[in-house]
PDB file of C-alpha atoms and ligand atoms in Angstrom:
ATOM      1  CA  MET C   1      89.114 142.850 107.780  1.00  0.00           C
ATOM      2  CA  GLU C   2      92.148 143.502 109.997  1.00  0.00           C
ATOM      3  CA  HIS C   3      92.064 139.864 111.014  1.00  0.00           C
ATOM      4  CA  PRO C   4      90.340 137.984 108.195  1.00  0.00           C
ATOM      5  CA  ASP C   5      88.339 134.942 109.277  1.00  0.00           C
ATOM      6  CA  ASP C   6      86.913 132.140 107.139  1.00  0.00           C
ATOM      7  CA  ALA C   7      83.666 133.984 106.420  1.00  0.00           C
ATOM      8  CA  GLY C   8      81.767 137.169 107.201  1.00  0.00           C
ATOM      9  CA  VAL C   9      79.305 137.082 110.109  1.00  0.00           C
ATOM     10  CA  TYR C  10      76.440 139.541 110.623  1.00  0.00           C
ATOM     11  CA  ARG C  11      74.315 139.542 113.781  1.00  0.00           C
ATOM     12  CA  ILE C  12      70.598 139.721 112.996  1.00  0.00           C
ATOM     13  CA  SER C  13      69.281 139.233 116.533  1.00  0.00           C
ATOM     14  CA  ASP C  14      70.442 137.915 119.910  1.00  0.00           C
ATOM     15  CA  SER C  15      69.843 134.383 118.702  1.00  0.00           C
ATOM     16  CA  LEU C  16      70.695 134.539 115.009  1.00  0.00           C
ATOM     17  CA  ALA C  17      73.666 135.598 112.888  1.00  0.00           C
ATOM     18  CA  LEU C  18      74.143 135.372 109.141  1.00  0.00           C
ATOM     19  CA  ILE C  19      77.307 133.873 107.621  1.00  0.00           C
ATOM     20  CA  GLN C  20      78.412 134.780 104.105  1.00  0.00           C
ATOM     21  CA  THR C  21      81.235 133.441 102.002  1.00  0.00           C
ATOM     22  CA  LEU C  22      82.150 132.692  98.400  1.00  0.00           C
ATOM     23  CA  ASP C  23      84.713 130.530  96.667  1.00  0.00           C
ATOM     24  CA  PHE C  24      85.302 129.388  93.092  1.00  0.00           C
ATOM     25  CA  PHE C  25      88.220 127.978  91.137  1.00  0.00           C
ATOM     26  CA  THR C  26      89.481 126.112  88.071  1.00  0.00           C
ATOM     27  CA  PRO C  27      89.258 122.289  87.993  1.00  0.00           C
ATOM     28  CA  VAL C  28      91.574 120.307  90.264  1.00  0.00           C
ATOM     29  CA  VAL C  29      90.560 116.988  88.689  1.00  0.00           C
ATOM     30  CA  ASP C  30      89.575 115.957  85.140  1.00  0.00           C
ATOM     31  CA  ASP C  31      86.161 114.427  85.858  1.00  0.00           C
ATOM     32  CA  PRO C  32      83.501 117.200  85.606  1.00  0.00           C
ATOM     33  CA  TYR C  33      81.054 115.616  88.083  1.00  0.00           C
ATOM     34  CA  SER C  34      83.815 115.209  90.688  1.00  0.00           C
ATOM     35  CA  PHE C  35      84.939 118.786  90.115  1.00  0.00           C
ATOM     36  CA  GLY C  36      81.383 119.977  90.851  1.00  0.00           C
ATOM     37  CA  GLN C  37      81.286 117.976  94.072  1.00  0.00           C
ATOM     38  CA  ILE C  38      84.678 119.251  95.221  1.00  0.00           C
ATOM     39  CA  ALA C  39      83.904 122.891  94.372  1.00  0.00           C
ATOM     40  CA  VAL C  40      80.725 122.774  96.465  1.00  0.00           C
ATOM     41  CA  ALA C  41      82.318 120.968  99.432  1.00  0.00           C
ATOM     42  CA  ASN C  42      85.076 123.588  99.330  1.00  0.00           C
ATOM     43  CA  SER C  43      82.662 126.529  99.149  1.00  0.00           C
ATOM     44  CA  LEU C  44      80.553 125.283 102.063  1.00  0.00           C
ATOM     45  CA  SER C  45      83.581 124.549 104.229  1.00  0.00           C
ATOM     46  CA  ASP C  46      84.112 128.107 105.456  1.00  0.00           C
ATOM     47  CA  VAL C  47      80.604 128.113 106.955  1.00  0.00           C
ATOM     48  CA  TYR C  48      81.325 124.901 108.875  1.00  0.00           C
ATOM     49  CA  ALA C  49      84.658 126.382 110.002  1.00  0.00           C
ATOM     50  CA  MET C  50      82.736 129.301 111.556  1.00  0.00           C
ATOM     51  CA  GLY C  51      80.548 126.876 113.533  1.00  0.00           C
ATOM     52  CA  GLY C  52      77.571 127.546 111.277  1.00  0.00           C
ATOM     53  CA  GLU C  53      75.207 125.670 108.999  1.00  0.00           C
ATOM     54  CA  PRO C  54      75.050 126.527 105.306  1.00  0.00           C
ATOM     55  CA  ARG C  55      71.468 126.940 104.045  1.00  0.00           C
ATOM     56  CA  LEU C  56      71.348 128.833 100.727  1.00  0.00           C
ATOM     57  CA  ALA C  57      73.737 129.007  97.802  1.00  0.00           C
ATOM     58  CA  MET C  58      74.145 130.567  94.383  1.00  0.00           C
ATOM     59  CA  ASN C  59      76.224 129.129  91.551  1.00  0.00           C
ATOM     60  CA  ILE C  60      79.194 131.069  90.172  1.00  0.00           C
ATOM     61  CA  ILE C  61      80.050 129.750  86.703  1.00  0.00           C
ATOM     62  CA  CYS C  62      82.686 130.723  84.143  1.00  0.00           C
ATOM     63  CA  PHE C  63      82.514 128.644  80.977  1.00  0.00           C
ATOM     64  CA  PRO C  64      84.207 128.635  77.530  1.00  0.00           C
ATOM     65  CA  VAL C  65      80.944 128.184  75.655  1.00  0.00           C
ATOM     66  CA  ASN C  66      82.593 128.251  72.193  1.00  0.00           C
ATOM     67  CA  THR C  67      85.302 125.687  72.854  1.00  0.00           C
ATOM     68  CA  MET C  68      83.848 123.258  75.382  1.00  0.00           C
ATOM     69  CA  ASP C  69      80.867 120.954  75.102  1.00  0.00           C
ATOM     70  CA  ILE C  70      77.936 122.148  77.193  1.00  0.00           C
ATOM     71  CA  SER C  71      77.532 118.611  78.595  1.00  0.00           C
ATOM     72  CA  VAL C  72      80.716 119.239  80.626  1.00  0.00           C
ATOM     73  CA  LEU C  73      79.024 122.135  82.391  1.00  0.00           C
ATOM     74  CA  GLU C  74      75.895 120.048  82.946  1.00  0.00           C
ATOM     75  CA  GLU C  75      77.970 117.379  84.682  1.00  0.00           C
ATOM     76  CA  VAL C  76      79.772 119.937  86.844  1.00  0.00           C
ATOM     77  CA  LEU C  77      76.443 121.405  87.931  1.00  0.00           C
ATOM     78  CA  GLU C  78      74.992 117.960  88.595  1.00  0.00           C
ATOM     79  CA  GLY C  79      77.940 117.140  90.869  1.00  0.00           C
ATOM     80  CA  GLY C  80      77.416 120.459  92.606  1.00  0.00           C
ATOM     81  CA  SER C  81      73.648 119.982  93.054  1.00  0.00           C
ATOM     82  CA  ASP C  82      74.089 116.485  94.475  1.00  0.00           C
ATOM     83  CA  LYS C  83      76.612 117.779  97.006  1.00  0.00           C
ATOM     84  CA  MET C  84      74.323 120.660  98.002  1.00  0.00           C
ATOM     85  CA  ARG C  85      71.464 118.194  98.492  1.00  0.00           C
ATOM     86  CA  GLU C  86      73.697 116.055 100.711  1.00  0.00           C
ATOM     87  CA  ALA C  87      74.512 119.166 102.780  1.00  0.00           C
ATOM     88  CA  GLY C  88      70.883 120.269 103.018  1.00  0.00           C
ATOM     89  CA  VAL C  89      71.644 123.461 101.109  1.00  0.00           C
ATOM     90  CA  LEU C  90      69.091 125.050  98.779  1.00  0.00           C
ATOM     91  CA  LEU C  91      70.304 126.417  95.443  1.00  0.00           C
ATOM     92  CA  VAL C  92      68.464 129.692  94.850  1.00  0.00           C
ATOM     93  CA  GLY C  93      70.166 131.181  91.808  1.00  0.00           C
ATOM     94  CA  GLY C  94      73.476 131.979  90.249  1.00  0.00           C
ATOM     95  CA  HIS C  95      75.320 133.728  87.478  1.00  0.00           C
ATOM     96  CA  SER C  96      77.418 132.567  84.548  1.00  0.00           C
ATOM     97  CA  VAL C  97      79.886 134.391  82.298  1.00  0.00           C
ATOM     98  CA  GLU C  98      81.871 133.339  79.271  1.00  0.00           C
ATOM     99  CA  ASP C  99      85.530 132.810  80.062  1.00  0.00           C
ATOM    100  CA  ALA C 100      88.580 131.152  78.527  1.00  0.00           C
ATOM    101  CA  GLU C 101      88.719 128.542  81.285  1.00  0.00           C
ATOM    102  CA  ILE C 102      85.995 126.768  83.229  1.00  0.00           C
ATOM    103  CA  LYS C 103      85.563 127.902  86.836  1.00  0.00           C
ATOM    104  CA  TYR C 104      82.914 126.922  89.344  1.00  0.00           C
ATOM    105  CA  GLY C 105      81.984 127.616  92.925  1.00  0.00           C
ATOM    106  CA  LEU C 106      79.306 129.050  95.180  1.00  0.00           C
ATOM    107  CA  SER C 107      78.287 132.080  97.094  1.00  0.00           C
ATOM    108  CA  VAL C 108      76.942 130.648 100.361  1.00  0.00           C
ATOM    109  CA  THR C 109      74.647 131.908 103.093  1.00  0.00           C
ATOM    110  CA  GLY C 110      74.613 130.141 106.443  1.00  0.00           C
ATOM    111  CA  PHE C 111      73.361 130.699 109.965  1.00  0.00           C
ATOM    112  CA  VAL C 112      74.845 130.439 113.430  1.00  0.00           C
ATOM    113  CA  HIS C 113      73.931 131.445 116.974  1.00  0.00           C
ATOM    114  CA  PRO C 114      75.952 134.641 117.664  1.00  0.00           C
ATOM    115  CA  ASP C 115      77.413 133.080 120.843  1.00  0.00           C
ATOM    116  CA  LYS C 116      78.482 129.932 118.984  1.00  0.00           C
ATOM    117  CA  VAL C 117      80.617 131.560 116.276  1.00  0.00           C
ATOM    118  CA  LEU C 118      83.990 129.827 115.951  1.00  0.00           C
ATOM    119  CA  ARG C 119      86.824 132.228 115.181  1.00  0.00           C
ATOM    120  CA  ASN C 120      90.211 131.313 113.751  1.00  0.00           C
ATOM    121  CA  THR C 121      91.814 132.996 116.760  1.00  0.00           C
ATOM    122  CA  GLY C 122      91.397 132.322 120.480  1.00  0.00           C
ATOM    123  CA  ALA C 123      93.607 129.275 120.980  1.00  0.00           C
ATOM    124  CA  ILE C 124      95.451 129.316 124.301  1.00  0.00           C
ATOM    125  CA  PRO C 125      98.624 127.628 125.589  1.00  0.00           C
ATOM    126  CA  GLY C 126      97.895 124.023 126.502  1.00  0.00           C
ATOM    127  CA  ASP C 127      95.366 123.576 123.694  1.00  0.00           C
ATOM    128  CA  ALA C 128      95.755 120.629 121.385  1.00  0.00           C
ATOM    129  CA  LEU C 129      95.491 121.129 117.632  1.00  0.00           C
ATOM    130  CA  VAL C 130      93.273 118.659 115.812  1.00  0.00           C
ATOM    131  CA  LEU C 131      93.240 118.153 112.028  1.00  0.00           C
ATOM    132  CA  THR C 132      90.390 116.192 110.430  1.00  0.00           C
ATOM    133  CA  LYS C 133      91.692 115.418 106.910  1.00  0.00           C
ATOM    134  CA  PRO C 134      95.133 114.412 105.589  1.00  0.00           C
ATOM    135  CA  ILE C 135      97.039 116.992 103.549  1.00  0.00           C
ATOM    136  CA  GLY C 136      98.691 116.749 100.130  1.00  0.00           C
ATOM    137  CA  THR C 137      95.803 117.384  97.712  1.00  0.00           C
ATOM    138  CA  GLY C 138      97.590 120.339  96.052  1.00  0.00           C
ATOM    139  CA  ILE C 139     100.557 118.132  95.206  1.00  0.00           C
ATOM    140  CA  ILE C 140      98.263 115.421  93.851  1.00  0.00           C
ATOM    141  CA  ALA C 141      96.288 117.954  91.747  1.00  0.00           C
ATOM    142  CA  THR C 142      99.599 119.207  90.302  1.00  0.00           C
ATOM    143  CA  ALA C 143     100.654 115.668  89.400  1.00  0.00           C
ATOM    144  CA  ILE C 144      97.200 114.964  87.883  1.00  0.00           C
ATOM    145  CA  LYS C 145      97.766 117.884  85.474  1.00  0.00           C
ATOM    146  CA  ALA C 146     100.986 116.147  84.377  1.00  0.00           C
ATOM    147  CA  SER C 147      99.108 112.814  84.030  1.00  0.00           C
ATOM    148  CA  GLU C 148     101.417 111.246  86.608  1.00  0.00           C
ATOM    149  CA  VAL C 149      98.823 109.841  88.986  1.00  0.00           C
ATOM    150  CA  GLY C 150      97.208 106.400  89.040  1.00  0.00           C
ATOM    151  CA  SER C 151      93.424 106.065  89.127  1.00  0.00           C
ATOM    152  CA  GLU C 152      93.433 104.745  92.696  1.00  0.00           C
ATOM    153  CA  THR C 153      95.231 107.834  94.001  1.00  0.00           C
ATOM    154  CA  ILE C 154      92.917 110.125  92.026  1.00  0.00           C
ATOM    155  CA  GLU C 155      89.893 108.351  93.501  1.00  0.00           C
ATOM    156  CA  ARG C 156      91.286 108.705  97.025  1.00  0.00           C
ATOM    157  CA  ALA C 157      91.987 112.419  96.533  1.00  0.00           C
ATOM    158  CA  VAL C 158      88.550 113.041  94.978  1.00  0.00           C
ATOM    159  CA  LYS C 159      86.875 111.291  97.911  1.00  0.00           C
ATOM    160  CA  LEU C 160      88.829 113.411 100.391  1.00  0.00           C
ATOM    161  CA  MET C 161      88.202 116.714  98.635  1.00  0.00           C
ATOM    162  CA  SER C 162      84.492 116.079  98.097  1.00  0.00           C
ATOM    163  CA  GLU C 163      83.945 115.106 101.715  1.00  0.00           C
ATOM    164  CA  LEU C 164      81.935 117.781 103.532  1.00  0.00           C
ATOM    165  CA  ASN C 165      83.342 119.184 106.764  1.00  0.00           C
ATOM    166  CA  ARG C 166      79.788 118.984 108.069  1.00  0.00           C
ATOM    167  CA  LYS C 167      80.140 115.913 110.273  1.00  0.00           C
ATOM    168  CA  PRO C 168      83.305 116.940 112.176  1.00  0.00           C
ATOM    169  CA  ALA C 169      81.834 120.439 112.592  1.00  0.00           C
ATOM    170  CA  GLU C 170      78.639 118.916 114.011  1.00  0.00           C
ATOM    171  CA  ILE C 171      80.578 116.685 116.415  1.00  0.00           C
ATOM    172  CA  MET C 172      82.780 119.580 117.594  1.00  0.00           C
ATOM    173  CA  LYS C 173      79.741 121.542 118.757  1.00  0.00           C
ATOM    174  CA  LYS C 174      79.676 119.466 121.951  1.00  0.00           C
ATOM    175  CA  TYR C 175      83.261 120.449 122.808  1.00  0.00           C
ATOM    176  CA  ASN C 176      84.897 123.532 124.208  1.00  0.00           C
ATOM    177  CA  ILE C 177      86.429 124.723 120.920  1.00  0.00           C
ATOM    178  CA  HIS C 178      88.759 127.721 121.331  1.00  0.00           C
ATOM    179  CA  ALA C 179      89.531 128.288 117.643  1.00  0.00           C
ATOM    180  CA  CYS C 180      88.657 126.705 114.316  1.00  0.00           C
ATOM    181  CA  THR C 181      89.483 127.203 110.655  1.00  0.00           C
ATOM    182  CA  ASP C 182      89.704 125.076 107.525  1.00  0.00           C
ATOM    183  CA  VAL C 183      92.985 124.276 105.800  1.00  0.00           C
ATOM    184  CA  THR C 184      92.900 125.708 102.281  1.00  0.00           C
ATOM    185  CA  GLY C 185      95.146 127.874 100.097  1.00  0.00           C
ATOM    186  CA  PHE C 186      97.736 128.904 102.685  1.00  0.00           C
ATOM    187  CA  GLY C 187      98.484 125.293 103.599  1.00  0.00           C
ATOM    188  CA  LEU C 188      98.565 123.778 107.083  1.00  0.00           C
ATOM    189  CA  ILE C 189     101.285 126.091 108.361  1.00  0.00           C
ATOM    190  CA  GLY C 190      99.727 129.236 106.914  1.00  0.00           C
ATOM    191  CA  HIS C 191      96.333 128.585 108.492  1.00  0.00           C
ATOM    192  CA  ALA C 192      97.893 127.429 111.766  1.00  0.00           C
ATOM    193  CA  PHE C 193      99.906 130.618 111.829  1.00  0.00           C
ATOM    194  CA  GLU C 194      96.733 132.699 111.492  1.00  0.00           C
ATOM    195  CA  MET C 195      95.568 131.104 114.746  1.00  0.00           C
ATOM    196  CA  ILE C 196      98.517 132.414 116.737  1.00  0.00           C
ATOM    197  CA  GLU C 197      99.343 135.613 114.861  1.00  0.00           C
ATOM    198  CA  ALA C 198      99.611 138.541 117.282  1.00  0.00           C
ATOM    199  CA  THR C 199      98.645 136.388 120.283  1.00  0.00           C
ATOM    200  CA  GLY C 200     102.126 135.912 121.761  1.00  0.00           C
ATOM    201  CA  THR C 201     101.818 132.140 121.591  1.00  0.00           C
ATOM    202  CA  GLY C 202     103.520 129.510 119.437  1.00  0.00           C
ATOM    203  CA  ILE C 203     102.828 126.046 118.059  1.00  0.00           C
ATOM    204  CA  VAL C 204     104.634 122.727 118.279  1.00  0.00           C
ATOM    205  CA  PHE C 205     103.718 120.277 115.529  1.00  0.00           C
ATOM    206  CA  HIS C 206     104.546 116.591 115.861  1.00  0.00           C
ATOM    207  CA  ALA C 207     105.433 115.787 112.249  1.00  0.00           C
ATOM    208  CA  GLU C 208     104.791 112.048 112.527  1.00  0.00           C
ATOM    209  CA  LYS C 209     101.230 112.770 113.710  1.00  0.00           C
ATOM    210  CA  ILE C 210     100.358 114.989 110.745  1.00  0.00           C
ATOM    211  CA  PRO C 211      98.347 112.882 108.304  1.00  0.00           C
ATOM    212  CA  VAL C 212      99.665 113.164 104.742  1.00  0.00           C
ATOM    213  CA  ILE C 213      98.245 111.265 101.767  1.00  0.00           C
ATOM    214  CA  PRO C 214     101.071 108.718 101.250  1.00  0.00           C
ATOM    215  CA  GLN C 215     101.297 109.271  97.474  1.00  0.00           C
ATOM    216  CA  ALA C 216     101.688 113.015  98.034  1.00  0.00           C
ATOM    217  CA  LEU C 217     105.044 112.503  99.763  1.00  0.00           C
ATOM    218  CA  GLU C 218     106.248 110.383  96.868  1.00  0.00           C
ATOM    219  CA  LEU C 219     104.985 112.850  94.240  1.00  0.00           C
ATOM    220  CA  ALA C 220     106.574 115.761  96.137  1.00  0.00           C
ATOM    221  CA  SER C 221     109.930 113.984  96.044  1.00  0.00           C
ATOM    222  CA  MET C 222     109.447 113.625  92.262  1.00  0.00           C
ATOM    223  CA  GLY C 223     109.003 117.405  92.020  1.00  0.00           C
ATOM    224  CA  PHE C 224     105.216 117.744  91.649  1.00  0.00           C
ATOM    225  CA  ILE C 225     104.932 120.761  93.877  1.00  0.00           C
ATOM    226  CA  PRO C 226     102.415 123.537  93.171  1.00  0.00           C
ATOM    227  CA  ALA C 227     103.764 127.088  92.877  1.00  0.00           C
ATOM    228  CA  GLY C 228     101.489 128.029  95.787  1.00  0.00           C
ATOM    229  CA  ALA C 229     103.399 125.710  98.132  1.00  0.00           C
ATOM    230  CA  TYR C 230     106.640 127.586  97.409  1.00  0.00           C
ATOM    231  CA  ARG C 231     104.871 130.923  97.857  1.00  0.00           C
ATOM    232  CA  ASN C 232     103.446 129.781 101.189  1.00  0.00           C
ATOM    233  CA  ARG C 233     106.879 128.568 102.269  1.00  0.00           C
ATOM    234  CA  ASP C 234     108.660 131.776 101.253  1.00  0.00           C
ATOM    235  CA  PHE C 235     106.069 133.806 103.146  1.00  0.00           C
ATOM    236  CA  ARG C 236     106.166 131.841 106.424  1.00  0.00           C
ATOM    237  CA  MET C 237     109.477 129.983 106.546  1.00  0.00           C
ATOM    238  CA  ASN C 238     111.152 132.594 108.763  1.00  0.00           C
ATOM    239  CA  MET C 239     108.600 131.798 111.477  1.00  0.00           C
ATOM    240  CA  VAL C 240     109.146 128.047 111.251  1.00  0.00           C
ATOM    241  CA  GLU C 241     111.780 126.029 113.065  1.00  0.00           C
ATOM    242  CA  ASN C 242     112.345 122.641 111.454  1.00  0.00           C
ATOM    243  CA  ARG C 243     113.940 120.251 113.919  1.00  0.00           C
ATOM    244  CA  GLY C 244     114.707 117.523 111.443  1.00  0.00           C
ATOM    245  CA  ILE C 245     111.817 116.546 109.167  1.00  0.00           C
ATOM    246  CA  SER C 246     112.431 115.742 105.480  1.00  0.00           C
ATOM    247  CA  ASP C 247     112.116 118.333 102.698  1.00  0.00           C
ATOM    248  CA  GLU C 248     109.211 116.369 101.171  1.00  0.00           C
ATOM    249  CA  LYS C 249     107.233 116.354 104.390  1.00  0.00           C
ATOM    250  CA  MET C 250     108.060 120.009 104.978  1.00  0.00           C
ATOM    251  CA  ILE C 251     106.713 121.132 101.597  1.00  0.00           C
ATOM    252  CA  CYS C 252     103.507 119.138 102.280  1.00  0.00           C
ATOM    253  CA  LEU C 253     102.932 121.339 105.332  1.00  0.00           C
ATOM    254  CA  PHE C 254     102.880 124.343 102.971  1.00  0.00           C
ATOM    255  CA  ASP C 255     100.842 122.606 100.241  1.00  0.00           C
ATOM    256  CA  PRO C 256      97.717 124.629  99.350  1.00  0.00           C
ATOM    257  CA  GLN C 257      94.687 122.427 100.026  1.00  0.00           C
ATOM    258  CA  THR C 258      91.423 122.260  98.144  1.00  0.00           C
ATOM    259  CA  SER C 259      88.537 121.519 100.485  1.00  0.00           C
ATOM    260  CA  GLY C 260      90.941 120.617 103.287  1.00  0.00           C
ATOM    261  CA  GLY C 261      89.990 119.506 106.771  1.00  0.00           C
ATOM    262  CA  LEU C 262      89.145 121.502 109.861  1.00  0.00           C
ATOM    263  CA  LEU C 263      91.991 122.644 112.091  1.00  0.00           C
ATOM    264  CA  THR C 264      90.757 123.223 115.585  1.00  0.00           C
ATOM    265  CA  ALA C 265      92.158 124.125 119.011  1.00  0.00           C
ATOM    266  CA  LEU C 266      90.688 122.848 122.273  1.00  0.00           C
ATOM    267  CA  PRO C 267      91.885 121.719 125.713  1.00  0.00           C
ATOM    268  CA  PHE C 268      94.051 118.595 125.492  1.00  0.00           C
ATOM    269  CA  THR C 269      91.878 116.366 127.659  1.00  0.00           C
ATOM    270  CA  GLU C 270      88.838 117.173 125.516  1.00  0.00           C
ATOM    271  CA  ALA C 271      90.810 116.711 122.294  1.00  0.00           C
ATOM    272  CA  GLU C 272      91.572 113.102 123.201  1.00  0.00           C
ATOM    273  CA  ILE C 273      87.864 112.386 123.618  1.00  0.00           C
ATOM    274  CA  LEU C 274      87.040 114.311 120.434  1.00  0.00           C
ATOM    275  CA  ILE C 275      89.523 112.270 118.389  1.00  0.00           C
ATOM    276  CA  LYS C 276      88.004 109.054 119.630  1.00  0.00           C
ATOM    277  CA  GLN C 277      84.516 110.236 118.730  1.00  0.00           C
ATOM    278  CA  LEU C 278      85.599 111.508 115.296  1.00  0.00           C
ATOM    279  CA  LYS C 279      87.216 108.161 114.490  1.00  0.00           C
ATOM    280  CA  ASP C 280      84.197 106.244 115.805  1.00  0.00           C
ATOM    281  CA  GLU C 281      82.001 108.255 113.442  1.00  0.00           C
ATOM    282  CA  GLY C 282      84.113 107.621 110.361  1.00  0.00           C
ATOM    283  CA  ILE C 283      86.497 110.620 110.361  1.00  0.00           C
ATOM    284  CA  GLU C 284      89.320 108.110 110.365  1.00  0.00           C
ATOM    285  CA  ASN C 285      92.229 110.460 109.569  1.00  0.00           C
ATOM    286  CA  ALA C 286      91.549 112.900 112.421  1.00  0.00           C
ATOM    287  CA  GLU C 287      94.613 113.351 114.633  1.00  0.00           C
ATOM    288  CA  ILE C 288      96.024 115.530 117.387  1.00  0.00           C
ATOM    289  CA  ILE C 289      98.911 117.033 115.431  1.00  0.00           C
ATOM    290  CA  GLY C 290     100.345 119.538 117.867  1.00  0.00           C
ATOM    291  CA  GLU C 291      99.762 122.020 120.655  1.00  0.00           C
ATOM    292  CA  ILE C 292      99.756 125.705 121.495  1.00  0.00           C
ATOM    293  CA  ILE C 293     102.723 126.786 123.644  1.00  0.00           C
ATOM    294  CA  ASP C 294     103.431 130.041 125.431  1.00  0.00           C
ATOM    295  CA  ASN C 295     107.228 130.200 125.347  1.00  0.00           C
ATOM    296  CA  GLU C 296     107.838 130.570 121.603  1.00  0.00           C
ATOM    297  CA  ARG C 297     106.116 133.736 120.431  1.00  0.00           C
ATOM    298  CA  ASN C 298     104.776 133.608 116.854  1.00  0.00           C
ATOM    299  CA  LYS C 299     106.819 130.545 116.048  1.00  0.00           C
ATOM    300  CA  ILE C 300     105.896 127.146 114.659  1.00  0.00           C
ATOM    301  CA  ILE C 301     108.288 124.420 115.766  1.00  0.00           C
ATOM    302  CA  ILE C 302     108.191 121.112 113.918  1.00  0.00           C
ATOM    303  CA  ILE C 303     109.614 118.122 115.753  1.00  0.00           C
TER     304      ILE C 303
HETATM  305 CO1   CO S   1      88.641 129.007 105.303  1.00  0.00          CO
HETATM  306 CO1   CO S   2      87.578 130.480 101.276  1.00  0.00          CO
END
């Protein structure tokens, strides 16, 4: 636990290791079926980020049985089951408790070859950083709660958040990946920082290359910024050097993501081929967003 990774890994034999993780949260969108889909995609993501394949899952359910219609829960669970089926994951049980607010997620078991585990550390100077999904879902979820988002934007955000990280993870297996994680609660900068923490290296991000959901920038400028984004910023800002990007874009880099994309480090020449392959296979927002450098210790420079 001294350097937390995306999930726990336990070696069973020379050719097999177990991956375990759990995640659950309150709704980020109003539609129960979509919430179920997003919660499952989010819960499975940490297994993909470790280079593994999720196989078994158990539901974690908190539900206000006296104040909410049971059909809401049924829809959430249907969304979840459909997403598990898509991922090839078998639901083998679960547990529910009564609670004031609905919460849903999974405990997940996956497998990986012990030599193929992807850590969130191990990036080296000269590596490119690749991100597979645009950021800004925390800002959009905040604006949804204030009913300030059009249906088209909600649809776009739901599609992004319910998209499994399975395909990019599968594609990456053919590349020389040095480090991998998924962008979630700490935001892009927080998770990027975990990659370089205590390694003596730094990161340069090219702001114009970082994919942001366009409406998120607009909503951020209107003040729809989740408390978590400010917390992330307060925690990491002293390690960040902003060389001239706007306040709106900056806060997006700290925006806590739900079911965000994979952030991965690999040699530059390979990253260019990877990006092409990702785009060819429908991961259209994947971009090289920066690189690991050796002359700025524990610093993230944004140009
Ligand atoms: Co993670
Ligand atoms: Co997690």
